[in-house]
CSV table of C-alpha atoms in Angstrom, one decimal:
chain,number,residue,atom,x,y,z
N,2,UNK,CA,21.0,1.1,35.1
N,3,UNK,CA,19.8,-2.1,37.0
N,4,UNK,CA,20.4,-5.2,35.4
N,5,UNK,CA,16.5,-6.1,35.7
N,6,UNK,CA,15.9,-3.0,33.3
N,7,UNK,CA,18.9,-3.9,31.0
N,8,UNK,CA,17.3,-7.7,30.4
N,9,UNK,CA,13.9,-6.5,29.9
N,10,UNK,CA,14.7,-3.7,27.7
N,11,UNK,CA,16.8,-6.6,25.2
N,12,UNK,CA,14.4,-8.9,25.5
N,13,UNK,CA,11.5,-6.0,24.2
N,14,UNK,CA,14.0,-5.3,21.2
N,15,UNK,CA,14.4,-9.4,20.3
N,16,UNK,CA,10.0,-9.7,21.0
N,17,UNK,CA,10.0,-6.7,18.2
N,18,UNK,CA,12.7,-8.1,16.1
N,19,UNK,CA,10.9,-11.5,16.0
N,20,UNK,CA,7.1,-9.7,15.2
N,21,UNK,CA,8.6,-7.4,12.1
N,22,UNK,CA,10.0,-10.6,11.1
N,23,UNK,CA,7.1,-12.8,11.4
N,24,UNK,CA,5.1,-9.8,9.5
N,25,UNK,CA,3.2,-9.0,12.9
N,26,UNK,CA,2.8,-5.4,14.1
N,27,UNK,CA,5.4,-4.3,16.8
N,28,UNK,CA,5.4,-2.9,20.1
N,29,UNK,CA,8.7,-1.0,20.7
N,30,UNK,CA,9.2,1.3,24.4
N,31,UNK,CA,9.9,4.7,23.9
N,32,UNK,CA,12.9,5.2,26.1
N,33,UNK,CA,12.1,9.2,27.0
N,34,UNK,CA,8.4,8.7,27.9
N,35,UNK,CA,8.2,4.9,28.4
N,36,UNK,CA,5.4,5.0,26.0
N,37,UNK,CA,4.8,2.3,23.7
N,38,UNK,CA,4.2,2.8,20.0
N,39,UNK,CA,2.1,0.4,18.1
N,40,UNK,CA,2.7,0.0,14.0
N,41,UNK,CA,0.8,-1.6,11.8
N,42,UNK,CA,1.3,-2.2,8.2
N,43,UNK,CA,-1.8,-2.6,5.6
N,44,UNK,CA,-2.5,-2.0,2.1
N,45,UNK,CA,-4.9,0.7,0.7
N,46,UNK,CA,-5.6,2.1,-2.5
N,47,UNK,CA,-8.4,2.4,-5.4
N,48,UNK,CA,-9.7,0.0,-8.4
N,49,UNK,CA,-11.4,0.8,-11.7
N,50,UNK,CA,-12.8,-2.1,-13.6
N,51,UNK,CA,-14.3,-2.4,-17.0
N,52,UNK,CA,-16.7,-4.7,-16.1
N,53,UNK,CA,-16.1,-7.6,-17.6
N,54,UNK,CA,-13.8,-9.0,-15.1
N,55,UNK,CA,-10.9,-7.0,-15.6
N,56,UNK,CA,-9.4,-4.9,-12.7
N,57,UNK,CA,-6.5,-2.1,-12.7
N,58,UNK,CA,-5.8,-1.1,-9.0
N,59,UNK,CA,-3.1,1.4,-7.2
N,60,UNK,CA,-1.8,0.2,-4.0
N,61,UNK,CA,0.4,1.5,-1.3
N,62,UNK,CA,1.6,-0.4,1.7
N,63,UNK,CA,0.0,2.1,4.7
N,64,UNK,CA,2.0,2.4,8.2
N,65,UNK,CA,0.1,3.6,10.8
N,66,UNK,CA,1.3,4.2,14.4
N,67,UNK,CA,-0.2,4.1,17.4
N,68,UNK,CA,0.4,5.3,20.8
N,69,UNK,CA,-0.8,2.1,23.0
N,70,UNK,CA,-3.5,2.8,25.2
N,71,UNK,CA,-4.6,6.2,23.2
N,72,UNK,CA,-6.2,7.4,20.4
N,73,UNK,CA,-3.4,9.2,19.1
N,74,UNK,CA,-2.8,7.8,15.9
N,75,UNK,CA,-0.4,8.9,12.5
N,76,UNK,CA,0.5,7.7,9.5
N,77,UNK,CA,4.2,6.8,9.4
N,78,UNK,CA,4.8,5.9,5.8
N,79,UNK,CA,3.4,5.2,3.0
N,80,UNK,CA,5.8,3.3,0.5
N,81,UNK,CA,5.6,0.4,-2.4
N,82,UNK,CA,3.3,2.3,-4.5
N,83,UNK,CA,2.6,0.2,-7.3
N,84,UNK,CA,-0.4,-0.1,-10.3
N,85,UNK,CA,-1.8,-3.9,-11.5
N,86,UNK,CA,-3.8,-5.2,-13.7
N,87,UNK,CA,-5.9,-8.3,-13.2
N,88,UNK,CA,-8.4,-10.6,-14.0
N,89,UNK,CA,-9.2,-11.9,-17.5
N,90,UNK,CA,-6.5,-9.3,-19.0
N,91,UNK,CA,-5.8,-11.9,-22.4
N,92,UNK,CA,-5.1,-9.2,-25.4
N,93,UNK,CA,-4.7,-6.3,-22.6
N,94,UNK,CA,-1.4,-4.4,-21.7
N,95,UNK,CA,-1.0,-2.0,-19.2
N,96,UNK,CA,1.7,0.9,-20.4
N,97,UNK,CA,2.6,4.5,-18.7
N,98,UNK,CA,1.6,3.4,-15.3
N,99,UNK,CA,2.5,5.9,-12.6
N,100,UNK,CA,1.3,5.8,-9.1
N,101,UNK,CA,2.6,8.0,-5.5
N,102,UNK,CA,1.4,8.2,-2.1
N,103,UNK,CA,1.8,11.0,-0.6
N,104,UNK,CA,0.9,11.6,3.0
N,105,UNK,CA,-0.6,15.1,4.2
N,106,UNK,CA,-1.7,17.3,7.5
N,107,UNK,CA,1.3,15.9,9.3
N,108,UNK,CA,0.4,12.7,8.8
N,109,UNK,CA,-3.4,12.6,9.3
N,110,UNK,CA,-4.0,11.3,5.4
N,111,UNK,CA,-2.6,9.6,2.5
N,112,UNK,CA,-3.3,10.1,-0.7
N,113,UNK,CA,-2.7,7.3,-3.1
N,114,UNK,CA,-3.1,7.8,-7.3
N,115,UNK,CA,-2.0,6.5,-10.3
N,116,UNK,CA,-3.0,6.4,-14.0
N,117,UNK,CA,-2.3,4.3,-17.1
N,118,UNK,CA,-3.0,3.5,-20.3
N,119,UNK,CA,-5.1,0.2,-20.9
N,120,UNK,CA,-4.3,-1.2,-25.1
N,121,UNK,CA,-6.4,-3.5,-26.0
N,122,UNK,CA,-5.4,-6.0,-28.9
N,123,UNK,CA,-6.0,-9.0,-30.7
N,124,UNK,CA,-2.7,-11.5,-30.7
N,125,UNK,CA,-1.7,-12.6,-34.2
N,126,UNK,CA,1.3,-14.9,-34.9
N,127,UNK,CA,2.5,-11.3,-36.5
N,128,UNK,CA,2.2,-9.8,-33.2
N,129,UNK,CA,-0.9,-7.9,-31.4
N,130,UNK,CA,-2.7,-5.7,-33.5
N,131,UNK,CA,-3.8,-3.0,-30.6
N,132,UNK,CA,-7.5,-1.6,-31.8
N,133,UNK,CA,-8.1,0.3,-28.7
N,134,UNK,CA,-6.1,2.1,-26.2
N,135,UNK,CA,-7.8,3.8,-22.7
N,136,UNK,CA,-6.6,6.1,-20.1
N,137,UNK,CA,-7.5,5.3,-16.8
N,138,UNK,CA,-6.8,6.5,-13.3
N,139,UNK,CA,-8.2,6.3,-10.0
N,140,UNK,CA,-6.7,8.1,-6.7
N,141,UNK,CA,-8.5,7.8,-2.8
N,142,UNK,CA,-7.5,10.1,0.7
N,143,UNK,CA,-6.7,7.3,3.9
N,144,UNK,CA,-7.1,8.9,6.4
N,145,UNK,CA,-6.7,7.9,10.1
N,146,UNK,CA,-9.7,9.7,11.9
């Protein structure tokens, strides 16, 4: 191994280092075909709102890899699947949340759901008298073609 190749190759792993760090996508060399690979991180997923300026969402943070200079694209992961509610939520709770991601055809898709229970209430000094409680759920398909 020359020493050119040894510096250059160190100095690729500190560039990616730095960009994951920095929250930027990475380009990392694959050392059997000296192809680079391309990842980049976003957040997908599906709302439901009642309309009256209240929003319960799922969420999962989406990798998708690239080969650089192709359209040969995957999804690497899909993690962090989460549920939130937002928005003028005063006398709401959110209970029984569940949400997955779950990617499919090899990676081609991810499909992201979740469900819940909204309660609606009225706070007393007593506590919250709950007069309503709704299911909800939502799910969507990513996909990368």
């Amino acid at each position: 191994m020359s020493r050119g190749s040894a510096v250059l190759r160190r100095l690729t792993a500190v560039a990616a280092t730095a960009a994951l760090l920095t929250g930027m996508s990475a380009v990392a060399a694959s050392p059997a075909s000296a192809q680079q690979i391309v990842r980049q991180t976003t957040t997908r997923g599906c709302e439901w709102t009642t309309g009256v300026g209240q929003y319960w969402r799922v969420k999962a943070d989406v990798t998708v890899a690239q080969i650089a200079g192709t359209s040969t694209r995957w999804i690497e992961s899909a993690t962090n699947a989460r549920t939130e509610l937002s928005g003028f939520t005063f006398g709401v709770r959110e209970s029984n949340s569940v949400a997955s991601a779950t990617i499919q055809g090899g990676g081609v898709s991810v499909r992201i759901s979740g469900s819940a229970v909204l309660n609606y209430g009225v706070p007393t000094p007593f506590g919250t008298i709950e007069w309503l409680s709704q299911p909800i759920s939502c799910a969507t398909t990513y996909s990368v073609y």
